[in-house]
mmCIF file of C-alpha atoms in Angstrom:
data_model
loop_
_atom_site.group_PDB
_atom_site.id
_atom_site.type_symbol
_atom_site.label_atom_id
_atom_site.label_comp_id
_atom_site.label_asym_id
_atom_site.label_seq_id
_atom_site.Cartn_x
_atom_site.Cartn_y
_atom_site.Cartn_z
ATOM 1 C CA MET A 8 -25.093 3.401 -14.769
ATOM 2 C CA GLN A 9 -21.740 1.699 -15.126
ATOM 3 C CA LYS A 10 -20.101 4.081 -12.673
ATOM 4 C CA ASN A 11 -22.796 3.537 -10.077
ATOM 5 C CA SER A 12 -22.506 -0.246 -10.392
ATOM 6 C CA ARG A 13 -18.782 0.022 -9.718
ATOM 7 C CA LYS A 14 -19.464 1.849 -6.480
ATOM 8 C CA LYS A 15 -21.915 -0.843 -5.372
ATOM 9 C CA LYS A 16 -19.442 -3.648 -6.019
ATOM 10 C CA ILE A 17 -16.744 -2.383 -3.697
ATOM 11 C CA PRO A 18 -18.599 -2.911 -0.354
ATOM 12 C CA TRP A 19 -19.777 -6.378 -1.521
ATOM 13 C CA GLN A 20 -16.259 -7.426 -2.429
ATOM 14 C CA LYS A 21 -14.822 -5.995 0.778
ATOM 15 C CA GLY A 22 -17.400 -8.088 2.640
ATOM 16 C CA LEU A 23 -16.388 -11.143 0.650
ATOM 17 C CA PHE A 24 -12.753 -10.505 1.534
ATOM 18 C CA SER A 25 -13.618 -10.416 5.249
ATOM 19 C CA LEU A 26 -15.769 -13.534 5.001
ATOM 20 C CA VAL A 27 -12.992 -15.463 3.302
ATOM 21 C CA PHE A 28 -10.543 -14.683 6.081
ATOM 22 C CA ILE A 29 -13.160 -15.577 8.676
ATOM 23 C CA PHE A 30 -13.530 -18.861 6.770
ATOM 24 C CA ILE A 31 -9.745 -19.441 6.888
ATOM 25 C CA GLY A 32 -9.649 -18.757 10.609
ATOM 26 C CA GLY A 33 -12.719 -20.923 11.220
ATOM 27 C CA ILE A 34 -11.452 -23.963 9.311
ATOM 28 C CA CYS A 35 -7.951 -23.771 10.772
ATOM 29 C CA GLY A 36 -9.453 -23.141 14.226
ATOM 30 C CA LEU A 37 -11.567 -26.298 13.912
ATOM 31 C CA CYS A 38 -8.488 -28.273 12.902
ATOM 32 C CA ILE A 39 -6.583 -26.969 15.925
ATOM 33 C CA ALA A 40 -9.533 -27.632 18.280
ATOM 34 C CA HIS A 41 -9.907 -31.183 16.936
ATOM 35 C CA HIS A 42 -6.199 -31.839 17.516
ATOM 36 C CA VAL A 43 -6.387 -30.488 21.088
ATOM 37 C CA ASP A 44 -9.498 -32.633 21.773
ATOM 38 C CA LYS A 45 -7.566 -35.721 20.691
ATOM 39 C CA LEU A 46 -4.737 -34.826 23.069
ATOM 40 C CA THR A 47 -7.209 -34.296 25.938
ATOM 41 C CA ALA A 48 -8.930 -37.608 25.187
ATOM 42 C CA SER A 49 -5.562 -39.363 25.269
ATOM 43 C CA GLY A 50 -5.091 -38.360 28.900
ATOM 44 C CA GLN A 51 -3.170 -35.086 28.742
ATOM 45 C CA GLY A 52 -4.104 -32.534 31.378
ATOM 46 C CA ALA A 53 -5.979 -29.278 30.703
ATOM 47 C CA GLY A 54 -2.816 -27.202 31.213
ATOM 48 C CA SER A 55 -0.887 -29.226 28.662
ATOM 49 C CA ALA A 56 -3.770 -29.038 26.201
ATOM 50 C CA LEU A 57 -3.984 -25.255 26.669
ATOM 51 C CA LEU A 58 -0.246 -24.889 26.049
ATOM 52 C CA THR A 59 -0.567 -26.999 22.904
ATOM 53 C CA PHE A 60 -3.478 -24.841 21.724
ATOM 54 C CA GLY A 61 -1.374 -21.696 22.169
ATOM 55 C CA LEU A 62 1.546 -23.178 20.249
ATOM 56 C CA LEU A 63 -0.730 -24.301 17.425
ATOM 57 C CA LEU A 64 -2.308 -20.839 17.263
ATOM 58 C CA LEU A 65 1.165 -19.310 16.933
ATOM 59 C CA GLY A 66 1.842 -21.883 14.220
ATOM 60 C CA PHE A 67 -1.259 -20.743 12.351
ATOM 61 C CA LEU A 68 -0.091 -17.124 12.482
ATOM 62 C CA ALA A 69 3.308 -18.284 11.225
ATOM 63 C CA VAL A 70 1.599 -20.044 8.305
ATOM 64 C CA LEU A 71 -0.227 -16.827 7.397
ATOM 65 C CA PHE A 72 3.062 -14.918 7.492
ATOM 66 C CA LEU A 73 4.920 -17.555 5.471
ATOM 67 C CA GLN A 74 2.275 -17.552 2.741
ATOM 68 C CA ILE A 75 2.659 -13.779 2.427
ATOM 69 C CA ILE A 76 6.391 -14.320 1.905
ATOM 70 C CA VAL A 77 5.614 -17.055 -0.639
ATOM 71 C CA HIS A 78 3.206 -14.726 -2.444
ATOM 72 C CA GLU A 79 5.645 -11.827 -2.708
ATOM 73 C CA GLY A 80 8.410 -14.289 -3.582
ATOM 74 C CA GLY A 81 6.264 -15.422 -6.496
ATOM 75 C CA HIS A 82 6.160 -11.872 -7.843
ATOM 76 C CA LEU A 83 9.941 -11.699 -7.474
ATOM 77 C CA VAL A 84 10.692 -15.037 -9.168
ATOM 78 C CA PHE A 85 8.286 -14.634 -12.066
ATOM 79 C CA GLY A 86 9.241 -10.975 -12.424
ATOM 80 C CA LEU A 87 12.903 -11.903 -12.828
ATOM 81 C CA LEU A 88 11.909 -14.563 -15.356
ATOM 82 C CA SER A 89 9.977 -11.873 -17.282
ATOM 83 C CA GLY A 90 12.880 -9.412 -17.536
ATOM 84 C CA TYR A 91 12.189 -7.213 -14.491
ATOM 85 C CA THR A 92 14.947 -6.237 -12.052
ATOM 86 C CA PHE A 93 14.786 -6.112 -8.254
ATOM 87 C CA SER A 94 13.721 -2.852 -6.630
ATOM 88 C CA SER A 95 12.107 -3.620 -3.258
ATOM 89 C CA PHE A 96 10.592 -6.478 -1.271
ATOM 90 C CA ARG A 97 8.324 -5.858 1.711
ATOM 91 C CA VAL A 98 6.500 -8.135 4.162
ATOM 92 C CA GLY A 99 4.457 -6.293 6.764
ATOM 93 C CA SER A 100 6.537 -3.222 7.594
ATOM 94 C CA PHE A 101 9.903 -4.906 6.974
ATOM 95 C CA MET A 102 11.409 -3.959 3.641
ATOM 96 C CA VAL A 103 14.530 -4.749 1.619
ATOM 97 C CA ILE A 104 15.615 -2.349 -1.138
ATOM 98 C CA LYS A 105 18.578 -2.149 -3.513
ATOM 99 C CA PRO A 106 19.279 1.557 -4.127
ATOM 100 C CA ASP A 107 22.966 1.389 -4.977
ATOM 101 C CA GLY A 108 23.606 -2.232 -5.894
ATOM 102 C CA LYS A 109 23.579 -3.280 -2.219
ATOM 103 C CA LEU A 110 20.657 -4.712 -0.262
ATOM 104 C CA ARG A 111 19.512 -2.472 2.584
ATOM 105 C CA PHE A 112 16.880 -3.034 5.263
ATOM 106 C CA LYS A 113 14.205 -0.355 5.720
ATOM 107 C CA ARG A 114 10.743 0.075 7.279
ATOM 108 C CA LEU A 115 7.476 1.031 5.594
ATOM 109 C CA SER A 116 3.886 0.504 6.716
ATOM 110 C CA LEU A 117 1.181 0.760 4.071
ATOM 111 C CA ALA A 118 -2.435 0.311 5.156
ATOM 112 C CA GLY A 119 -4.349 -2.343 3.241
ATOM 113 C CA THR A 120 -1.317 -4.387 2.172
ATOM 114 C CA GLY A 121 0.398 -7.324 3.869
ATOM 115 C CA GLY A 122 3.408 -7.119 1.601
ATOM 116 C CA GLN A 123 4.631 -5.875 -1.749
ATOM 117 C CA CYS A 124 7.301 -6.796 -4.268
ATOM 118 C CA LEU A 125 8.085 -3.909 -6.621
ATOM 119 C CA MET A 126 10.484 -4.300 -9.524
ATOM 120 C CA ALA A 127 11.956 -2.066 -12.191
ATOM 121 C CA PRO A 128 10.175 -2.903 -15.463
ATOM 122 C CA PRO A 129 11.754 -3.756 -18.810
ATOM 123 C CA ASP A 130 11.495 -1.136 -21.547
ATOM 124 C CA LEU A 131 8.250 -0.785 -23.448
ATOM 125 C CA VAL A 132 8.500 -2.079 -27.014
ATOM 126 C CA ASP A 133 5.703 -0.756 -29.246
ATOM 127 C CA GLY A 134 3.781 0.006 -26.054
ATOM 128 C CA LYS A 135 4.063 -3.575 -24.809
ATOM 129 C CA MET A 136 5.942 -5.498 -22.147
ATOM 130 C CA PRO A 137 5.396 -8.780 -20.244
ATOM 131 C CA PHE A 138 3.034 -8.307 -17.315
ATOM 132 C CA VAL A 139 0.944 -11.448 -16.724
ATOM 133 C CA LEU A 140 3.536 -13.616 -14.956
ATOM 134 C CA TYR A 141 4.780 -10.758 -12.781
ATOM 135 C CA ASN A 142 1.259 -9.891 -11.633
ATOM 136 C CA LEU A 143 -0.003 -13.443 -11.185
ATOM 137 C CA GLY A 144 3.290 -14.914 -9.970
ATOM 138 C CA GLY A 145 2.307 -14.507 -6.310
ATOM 139 C CA SER A 146 -0.929 -16.453 -6.770
ATOM 140 C CA LEU A 147 0.864 -19.125 -8.807
ATOM 141 C CA LEU A 148 3.460 -19.717 -6.092
ATOM 142 C CA ASN A 149 0.745 -19.761 -3.384
ATOM 143 C CA LEU A 150 -1.055 -22.424 -5.414
ATOM 144 C CA ILE A 151 2.146 -24.427 -5.920
ATOM 145 C CA SER A 152 2.933 -24.263 -2.194
ATOM 146 C CA ALA A 153 -0.620 -25.370 -1.342
ATOM 147 C CA ALA A 154 -0.282 -28.363 -3.670
ATOM 148 C CA LEU A 155 3.104 -29.211 -2.138
ATOM 149 C CA CYS A 156 1.575 -29.118 1.357
ATOM 150 C CA VAL A 157 -1.117 -31.588 0.242
ATOM 151 C CA ILE A 158 1.493 -33.907 -1.293
ATOM 152 C CA LEU A 159 3.608 -33.882 1.873
ATOM 153 C CA TYR A 160 0.606 -34.272 4.190
ATOM 154 C CA PHE A 161 0.216 -38.029 3.757
ATOM 155 C CA PRO A 162 3.829 -39.161 4.282
ATOM 156 C CA ALA A 163 4.121 -36.716 7.235
ATOM 157 C CA ARG A 164 1.215 -38.158 9.236
ATOM 158 C CA ALA A 165 3.570 -40.012 11.594
ATOM 159 C CA VAL A 166 5.324 -36.769 12.596
ATOM 160 C CA PRO A 167 3.667 -34.917 15.513
ATOM 161 C CA TYR A 168 2.009 -31.593 14.592
ATOM 162 C CA LEU A 169 3.514 -31.449 11.089
ATOM 163 C CA PRO A 170 0.395 -32.741 9.259
ATOM 164 C CA LEU A 171 -1.720 -30.045 10.919
ATOM 165 C CA PHE A 172 0.687 -27.303 9.835
ATOM 166 C CA LEU A 173 0.764 -28.700 6.301
ATOM 167 C CA LEU A 174 -3.039 -28.763 6.209
ATOM 168 C CA MET A 175 -3.219 -25.153 7.358
ATOM 169 C CA GLY A 176 -0.551 -24.222 4.804
ATOM 170 C CA ALA A 177 -2.593 -25.822 2.031
ATOM 171 C CA ILE A 178 -5.781 -24.018 3.076
ATOM 172 C CA VAL A 179 -4.153 -20.589 3.474
ATOM 173 C CA GLY A 180 -2.106 -20.949 0.269
ATOM 174 C CA ALA A 181 -5.137 -21.920 -1.810
ATOM 175 C CA VAL A 182 -7.249 -19.062 -0.439
ATOM 176 C CA TYR A 183 -4.455 -16.510 -0.970
ATOM 177 C CA ALA A 184 -4.114 -17.734 -4.552
ATOM 178 C CA LEU A 185 -7.836 -17.359 -5.236
ATOM 179 C CA MET A 186 -8.253 -14.013 -3.473
ATOM 180 C CA ASN A 187 -5.311 -12.494 -5.344
ATOM 181 C CA GLY A 188 -5.701 -14.284 -8.673
ATOM 182 C CA ILE A 189 -9.429 -13.814 -9.292
ATOM 183 C CA PRO A 190 -9.972 -10.183 -10.438
ATOM 184 C CA LEU A 191 -11.434 -8.240 -7.514
ATOM 185 C CA ARG A 192 -11.614 -4.624 -6.366
ATOM 186 C CA LEU A 193 -11.214 -4.648 -2.597
ATOM 187 C CA GLY A 194 -11.770 -0.980 -1.815
ATOM 188 C CA ALA A 195 -8.318 0.136 -0.643
ATOM 189 C CA VAL A 196 -6.407 -1.642 -3.410
ATOM 190 C CA ASP A 197 -7.078 -3.643 -6.568
ATOM 191 C CA ASN A 198 -5.786 -7.202 -6.414
ATOM 192 C CA ASP A 199 -3.240 -8.751 -8.773
ATOM 193 C CA GLY A 200 -5.833 -10.471 -10.906
ATOM 194 C CA TYR A 201 -7.746 -7.247 -11.433
ATOM 195 C CA ASN A 202 -4.578 -5.400 -12.414
ATOM 196 C CA ALA A 203 -3.595 -8.091 -14.933
ATOM 197 C CA TRP A 204 -7.111 -8.162 -16.404
ATOM 198 C CA SER A 205 -7.154 -4.360 -16.636
ATOM 199 C CA MET A 206 -3.814 -4.192 -18.453
ATOM 200 C CA GLY A 207 -4.774 -6.988 -20.809
ATOM 201 C CA LYS A 208 -7.708 -5.054 -22.212
ATOM 202 C CA ASP A 209 -6.327 -1.496 -22.081
ATOM 203 C CA PRO A 210 -2.890 -0.460 -23.492
ATOM 204 C CA ALA A 211 -3.118 2.825 -21.550
ATOM 205 C CA ALA A 212 -3.386 0.840 -18.306
ATOM 206 C CA LEU A 213 -0.281 -1.149 -19.242
ATOM 207 C CA ARG A 214 1.667 2.064 -19.862
ATOM 208 C CA ALA A 215 0.405 3.433 -16.542
ATOM 209 C CA PHE A 216 1.605 0.270 -14.806
ATOM 210 C CA TRP A 217 5.027 0.671 -16.444
ATOM 211 C CA LEU A 218 5.200 4.296 -15.328
ATOM 212 C CA GLN A 219 4.294 3.481 -11.728
ATOM 213 C CA LEU A 220 7.007 0.829 -11.500
ATOM 214 C CA LYS A 221 9.493 3.171 -13.195
ATOM 215 C CA LEU A 222 8.705 5.997 -10.772
ATOM 216 C CA ASN A 223 9.081 3.687 -7.791
ATOM 217 C CA ALA A 224 12.452 2.415 -9.071
ATOM 218 C CA LEU A 225 13.743 5.971 -9.494
ATOM 219 C CA LEU A 226 12.453 7.002 -6.055
ATOM 220 C CA THR A 227 14.344 4.044 -4.605
ATOM 221 C CA GLN A 228 17.475 5.384 -6.298
ATOM 222 C CA GLY A 229 16.960 8.794 -4.660
ATOM 223 C CA VAL A 230 15.509 10.753 -7.617
ATOM 224 C CA ARG A 231 12.806 13.285 -6.724
ATOM 225 C CA LEU A 232 9.530 13.478 -8.625
ATOM 226 C CA LYS A 233 10.169 17.080 -9.654
ATOM 227 C CA ASP A 234 13.393 15.953 -11.378
ATOM 228 C CA MET A 235 11.751 13.231 -13.455
ATOM 229 C CA PRO A 236 10.521 13.827 -17.045
ATOM 230 C CA GLU A 237 7.478 16.105 -17.028
ATOM 231 C CA GLU A 238 5.792 14.161 -19.854
ATOM 232 C CA TRP A 239 5.348 11.239 -17.482
ATOM 233 C CA PHE A 240 3.011 13.282 -15.277
ATOM 234 C CA GLN A 241 -0.257 14.018 -17.049
ATOM 235 C CA ILE A 242 -3.681 14.394 -15.436
ATOM 236 C CA PRO A 243 -5.916 11.678 -16.959
ATOM 237 C CA GLU A 244 -9.195 12.626 -18.568
ATOM 238 C CA GLY A 245 -12.213 10.935 -20.123
ATOM 239 C CA GLU A 246 -12.132 7.144 -20.250
ATOM 240 C CA ASN A 247 -8.737 7.033 -18.569
ATOM 241 C CA LEU A 248 -10.433 8.081 -15.336
ATOM 242 C CA ASN A 249 -12.489 4.875 -15.428
ATOM 243 C CA ASN A 250 -9.415 2.677 -15.035
ATOM 244 C CA SER A 251 -7.672 2.511 -11.659
ATOM 245 C CA MET A 252 -4.224 2.198 -13.249
ATOM 246 C CA THR A 253 -4.506 5.265 -15.474
ATOM 247 C CA ALA A 254 -6.438 7.280 -12.876
ATOM 248 C CA ALA A 255 -3.526 6.766 -10.457
ATOM 249 C CA LEU A 256 -1.243 8.738 -12.771
ATOM 250 C CA GLY A 257 -3.168 11.849 -11.789
ATOM 251 C CA VAL A 258 -2.127 11.282 -8.176
ATOM 252 C CA PHE A 259 1.550 11.152 -9.146
ATOM 253 C CA ALA A 260 1.113 14.309 -11.218
ATOM 254 C CA CYS A 261 -0.293 16.057 -8.130
ATOM 255 C CA ASN A 262 2.550 14.667 -6.016
ATOM 256 C CA ARG A 263 5.059 16.124 -8.467
ATOM 257 C CA MET A 264 3.402 19.547 -8.238
ATOM 258 C CA MET A 265 3.586 19.349 -4.436
ATOM 259 C CA ASP A 266 7.269 18.390 -4.654
ATOM 260 C CA ALA A 267 7.919 21.414 -6.906
ATOM 261 C CA HIS A 268 5.882 23.635 -4.525
ATOM 262 C CA ARG A 269 3.363 24.456 -7.255
ATOM 263 C CA PHE A 270 0.626 24.424 -4.667
ATOM 264 C CA GLN A 271 -2.148 26.267 -6.501
ATOM 265 C CA SER A 272 -1.798 24.009 -9.534
ATOM 266 C CA ALA A 273 -1.743 20.990 -7.246
ATOM 267 C CA ARG A 274 -4.905 22.112 -5.438
ATOM 268 C CA ALA A 275 -6.795 22.635 -8.675
ATOM 269 C CA ALA A 276 -5.698 19.231 -10.006
ATOM 270 C CA MET A 277 -6.544 17.421 -6.762
ATOM 271 C CA GLU A 278 -9.985 18.992 -6.508
ATOM 272 C CA LYS A 279 -10.657 18.031 -10.116
ATOM 273 C CA LEU A 280 -9.612 14.423 -9.541
ATOM 274 C CA LEU A 281 -11.636 14.076 -6.361
ATOM 275 C CA ALA A 282 -14.742 15.611 -7.926
ATOM 276 C CA ALA A 283 -14.618 13.341 -10.975
ATOM 277 C CA HIS A 284 -16.438 10.001 -11.123
ATOM 278 C CA SER A 285 -13.282 7.948 -11.409
ATOM 279 C CA ALA A 286 -11.856 4.539 -10.545
ATOM 280 C CA LEU A 287 -9.322 6.080 -8.186
ATOM 281 C CA ILE A 288 -8.764 3.623 -5.329
ATOM 282 C CA GLY A 289 -9.429 4.575 -1.731
ATOM 283 C CA ILE A 290 -5.860 5.003 -0.518
ATOM 284 C CA TYR A 291 -5.100 7.498 -3.303
ATOM 285 C CA ARG A 292 -8.255 9.502 -2.569
ATOM 286 C CA ASN A 293 -7.299 9.760 1.088
ATOM 287 C CA LEU A 294 -3.745 10.804 0.253
ATOM 288 C CA LEU A 295 -5.074 13.533 -2.060
ATOM 289 C CA LEU A 296 -7.340 14.756 0.729
ATOM 290 C CA ASN A 297 -4.325 14.753 3.032
ATOM 291 C CA ASP A 298 -2.428 17.004 0.604
ATOM 292 C CA LEU A 299 -5.442 19.280 0.130
ATOM 293 C CA LEU A 300 -5.663 19.670 3.894
ATOM 294 C CA TYR A 301 -1.992 20.658 4.005
ATOM 295 C CA CYS A 302 -2.530 23.303 1.304
ATOM 296 C CA GLU A 303 -5.519 24.691 3.186
ATOM 297 C CA LEU A 304 -3.460 24.936 6.363
ATOM 298 C CA LEU A 305 -0.535 26.581 4.582
ATOM 299 C CA PHE A 306 -2.646 29.278 2.929
ATOM 300 C CA GLU A 307 -6.219 30.193 3.987
ATOM 301 C CA ASN A 308 -6.256 28.051 7.157
ATOM 302 C CA ARG A 309 -10.047 28.319 7.487
ATOM 303 C CA PRO A 310 -11.341 26.424 10.562
ATOM 304 C CA ASP A 311 -14.715 25.550 9.015
ATOM 305 C CA ARG A 312 -13.106 24.199 5.843
ATOM 306 C CA ILE A 313 -10.531 22.206 7.837
ATOM 307 C CA LYS A 314 -13.299 20.693 9.968
ATOM 308 C CA ARG A 315 -15.198 19.573 6.845
ATOM 309 C CA MET A 316 -12.059 18.012 5.383
ATOM 310 C CA LEU A 317 -11.260 16.085 8.554
ATOM 311 C CA THR A 318 -14.113 13.608 8.283
ATOM 312 C CA ASN A 319 -14.228 10.507 10.467
ATOM 313 C CA GLY A 320 -13.100 8.452 7.497
ATOM 314 C CA GLN A 321 -10.117 10.723 6.848
ATOM 315 C CA LYS A 322 -9.159 10.712 10.520
ATOM 316 C CA LYS A 323 -9.310 6.913 10.553
ATOM 317 C CA PHE A 324 -7.115 6.745 7.456
ATOM 318 C CA MET A 325 -4.552 9.162 8.878
ATOM 319 C CA LYS A 326 -4.423 7.143 12.090
ATOM 320 C CA ALA A 327 -3.839 3.916 10.136
ATOM 321 C CA MET A 328 -1.057 5.637 8.147
ATOM 322 C CA LYS A 329 0.402 7.518 11.104
ATOM 323 C CA THR A 330 3.999 6.548 10.252
ATOM 324 C CA TYR A 331 3.764 7.654 6.610
ATOM 325 C CA PRO A 332 5.818 10.848 6.002
ATOM 326 C CA ALA A 333 3.093 12.698 4.060
ATOM 327 C CA ILE A 334 0.605 12.032 6.871
ATOM 328 C CA LEU A 335 3.081 13.170 9.528
ATOM 329 C CA ARG A 336 3.823 16.312 7.494
ATOM 330 C CA THR A 337 0.139 17.279 7.416
ATOM 331 C CA ALA A 338 -0.344 16.361 11.080
ATOM 332 C CA TYR A 339 2.613 18.626 11.887
ATOM 333 C CA ALA A 340 1.116 21.497 9.880
ATOM 334 C CA TYR A 341 -2.313 20.968 11.490
ATOM 335 C CA THR A 342 -0.906 20.914 15.022
ATOM 336 C CA LEU A 343 1.295 23.941 14.393
ATOM 337 C CA LEU A 344 -1.020 26.139 12.292
ATOM 338 C CA ALA A 345 -4.565 25.164 13.299
ATOM 339 C CA GLN A 346 -4.105 24.085 16.920
ATOM 340 C CA GLN A 347 -1.019 26.257 17.560
ATOM 341 C CA ASP A 348 0.372 23.552 19.820
ATOM 342 C CA GLU A 349 4.146 23.875 19.500
ATOM 343 C CA LYS A 350 4.887 21.135 22.025
ATOM 344 C CA GLN A 351 2.788 18.533 20.199
ATOM 345 C CA ALA A 352 4.187 19.714 16.868
ATOM 346 C CA ALA A 353 7.725 19.184 18.161
ATOM 347 C CA GLN A 354 6.840 15.612 19.109
ATOM 348 C CA ILE A 355 5.470 14.942 15.610
ATOM 349 C CA LYS A 356 8.618 16.428 14.100
ATOM 350 C CA GLN A 357 10.778 14.211 16.298
ATOM 351 C CA LYS A 358 8.800 11.164 15.163
ATOM 352 C CA PHE A 359 9.178 12.240 11.535
ATOM 353 C CA GLU A 360 12.955 12.527 11.904
ATOM 354 C CA ALA A 361 13.159 9.096 13.550
ATOM 355 C CA ILE A 362 11.137 7.453 10.783
ATOM 356 C CA GLY A 363 13.283 9.128 8.146
ATOM 357 C CA ARG A 364 16.307 7.095 9.205
ATOM 358 C CA ALA A 365 14.650 3.854 8.070
ATOM 359 C CA TYR A 366 12.380 5.202 5.332
ATOM 360 C CA PRO A 367 13.115 3.530 1.962
ATOM 361 C CA TYR A 368 12.637 6.593 -0.277
ATOM 362 C CA PRO A 369 15.089 9.350 0.774
ATOM 363 C CA SER A 370 14.010 11.755 -1.978
ATOM 364 C CA ASP A 371 10.375 11.479 -0.889
ATOM 365 C CA TRP A 372 11.347 12.067 2.733
ATOM 366 C CA GLU A 373 13.423 15.112 1.711
ATOM 367 C CA SER A 374 10.418 16.544 -0.130
ATOM 368 C CA GLU A 375 8.167 16.089 2.899
ATOM 369 C CA ARG A 376 10.825 17.670 5.118
ATOM 370 C CA GLU A 377 10.736 20.804 2.949
ATOM 371 C CA LEU A 378 6.944 20.970 3.274
ATOM 372 C CA MET A 379 7.273 20.785 7.047
ATOM 373 C CA ASP A 380 9.770 23.640 6.919
ATOM 374 C CA LEU A 381 7.229 25.733 4.983
ATOM 375 C CA ALA A 382 4.610 25.081 7.653
ATOM 376 C CA GLU A 383 7.118 26.074 10.332
ATOM 377 C CA ALA A 384 7.946 29.303 8.492
ATOM 378 C CA LYS A 385 4.232 30.087 8.172
ATOM 379 C CA ALA A 386 3.804 29.594 11.927
ATOM 380 C CA ARG A 387 6.641 32.036 12.633
ATOM 381 C CA THR A 388 5.030 34.598 10.301
ATOM 382 C CA GLN A 389 1.706 34.244 12.160
ATOM 383 C CA GLN A 390 3.444 34.812 15.496
ATOM 384 C CA GLU A 391 5.160 37.964 14.209
ATOM 385 C CA VAL A 392 1.833 39.369 13.046
#
């Protein structure tokens, strides 16, 4: 019964998430419309009022963007205060990493996230490490910025436009703080509050969180999954499947098998994870299906099986993640092995190579490049037969 209730909560919370952002847009839109009405009533022409409306709308989008920066900056500041070290900072698809002691600019698009600040964690001591401030730091700084906007609103009323921007900043900051701080499962990802709550009640989840940050830090430094300690990569079982943090470790274990080209072991592990009633979040499920599709293409290449795997939901996910190397690798294999379209496959390969120049994880890109080479070799073998 507990597992079924979890499944029912996700659509409700996703709906809540959408309603909240409709609420933000509605309130800020009313504020903008009221301001434009005042300008029109004061004698300004329709063209001037329309131009003002456009500028205010751009200002609202800027406020949304700035609050994302504030949120991720909160993770960075409170992470540093908690003993973490900088690994990467991303807003939208723009990313800054520090692989060799120097800051470098990269690009990464990840569906379902507006930004992400990932840091290398401190060592575990008796299975423990600080995690609350790092996870809730984004919400705390959003809340602080919202309060600051309210404080500045009153003395700024004599300055044109500034009070309106401060009001929008306060609204967006407060909503961001609540939507990220209150524990929620939003379908594609769990929010910061949910992660902190999960780790607070489950030591295994805290260790899983440490491992995920550790893996990311090593990937940033150019270490491949197959070269990391094998004991870090265990398929979770039993109660550990009911926690999104610990369940995610199974995905990394499968990724390591793919990196080592242990495809049959990877297929068995992925099928087991996908068949289990687990708390695995949506993005990880879709990535596992993406890897399963690649394995099917590389070996049996059965049209009926491929068609069943390429559901509308999976196609939508792959389209949303079309610049992600693992997705491009599978699209390349599908175009080359299933559709036998060498021209289209060459275009996908060209896109893959272009993305690789700005991709933040060179070891991950190298692994995907090898998988593309295997698909290419399989295509040559088919032609010879």
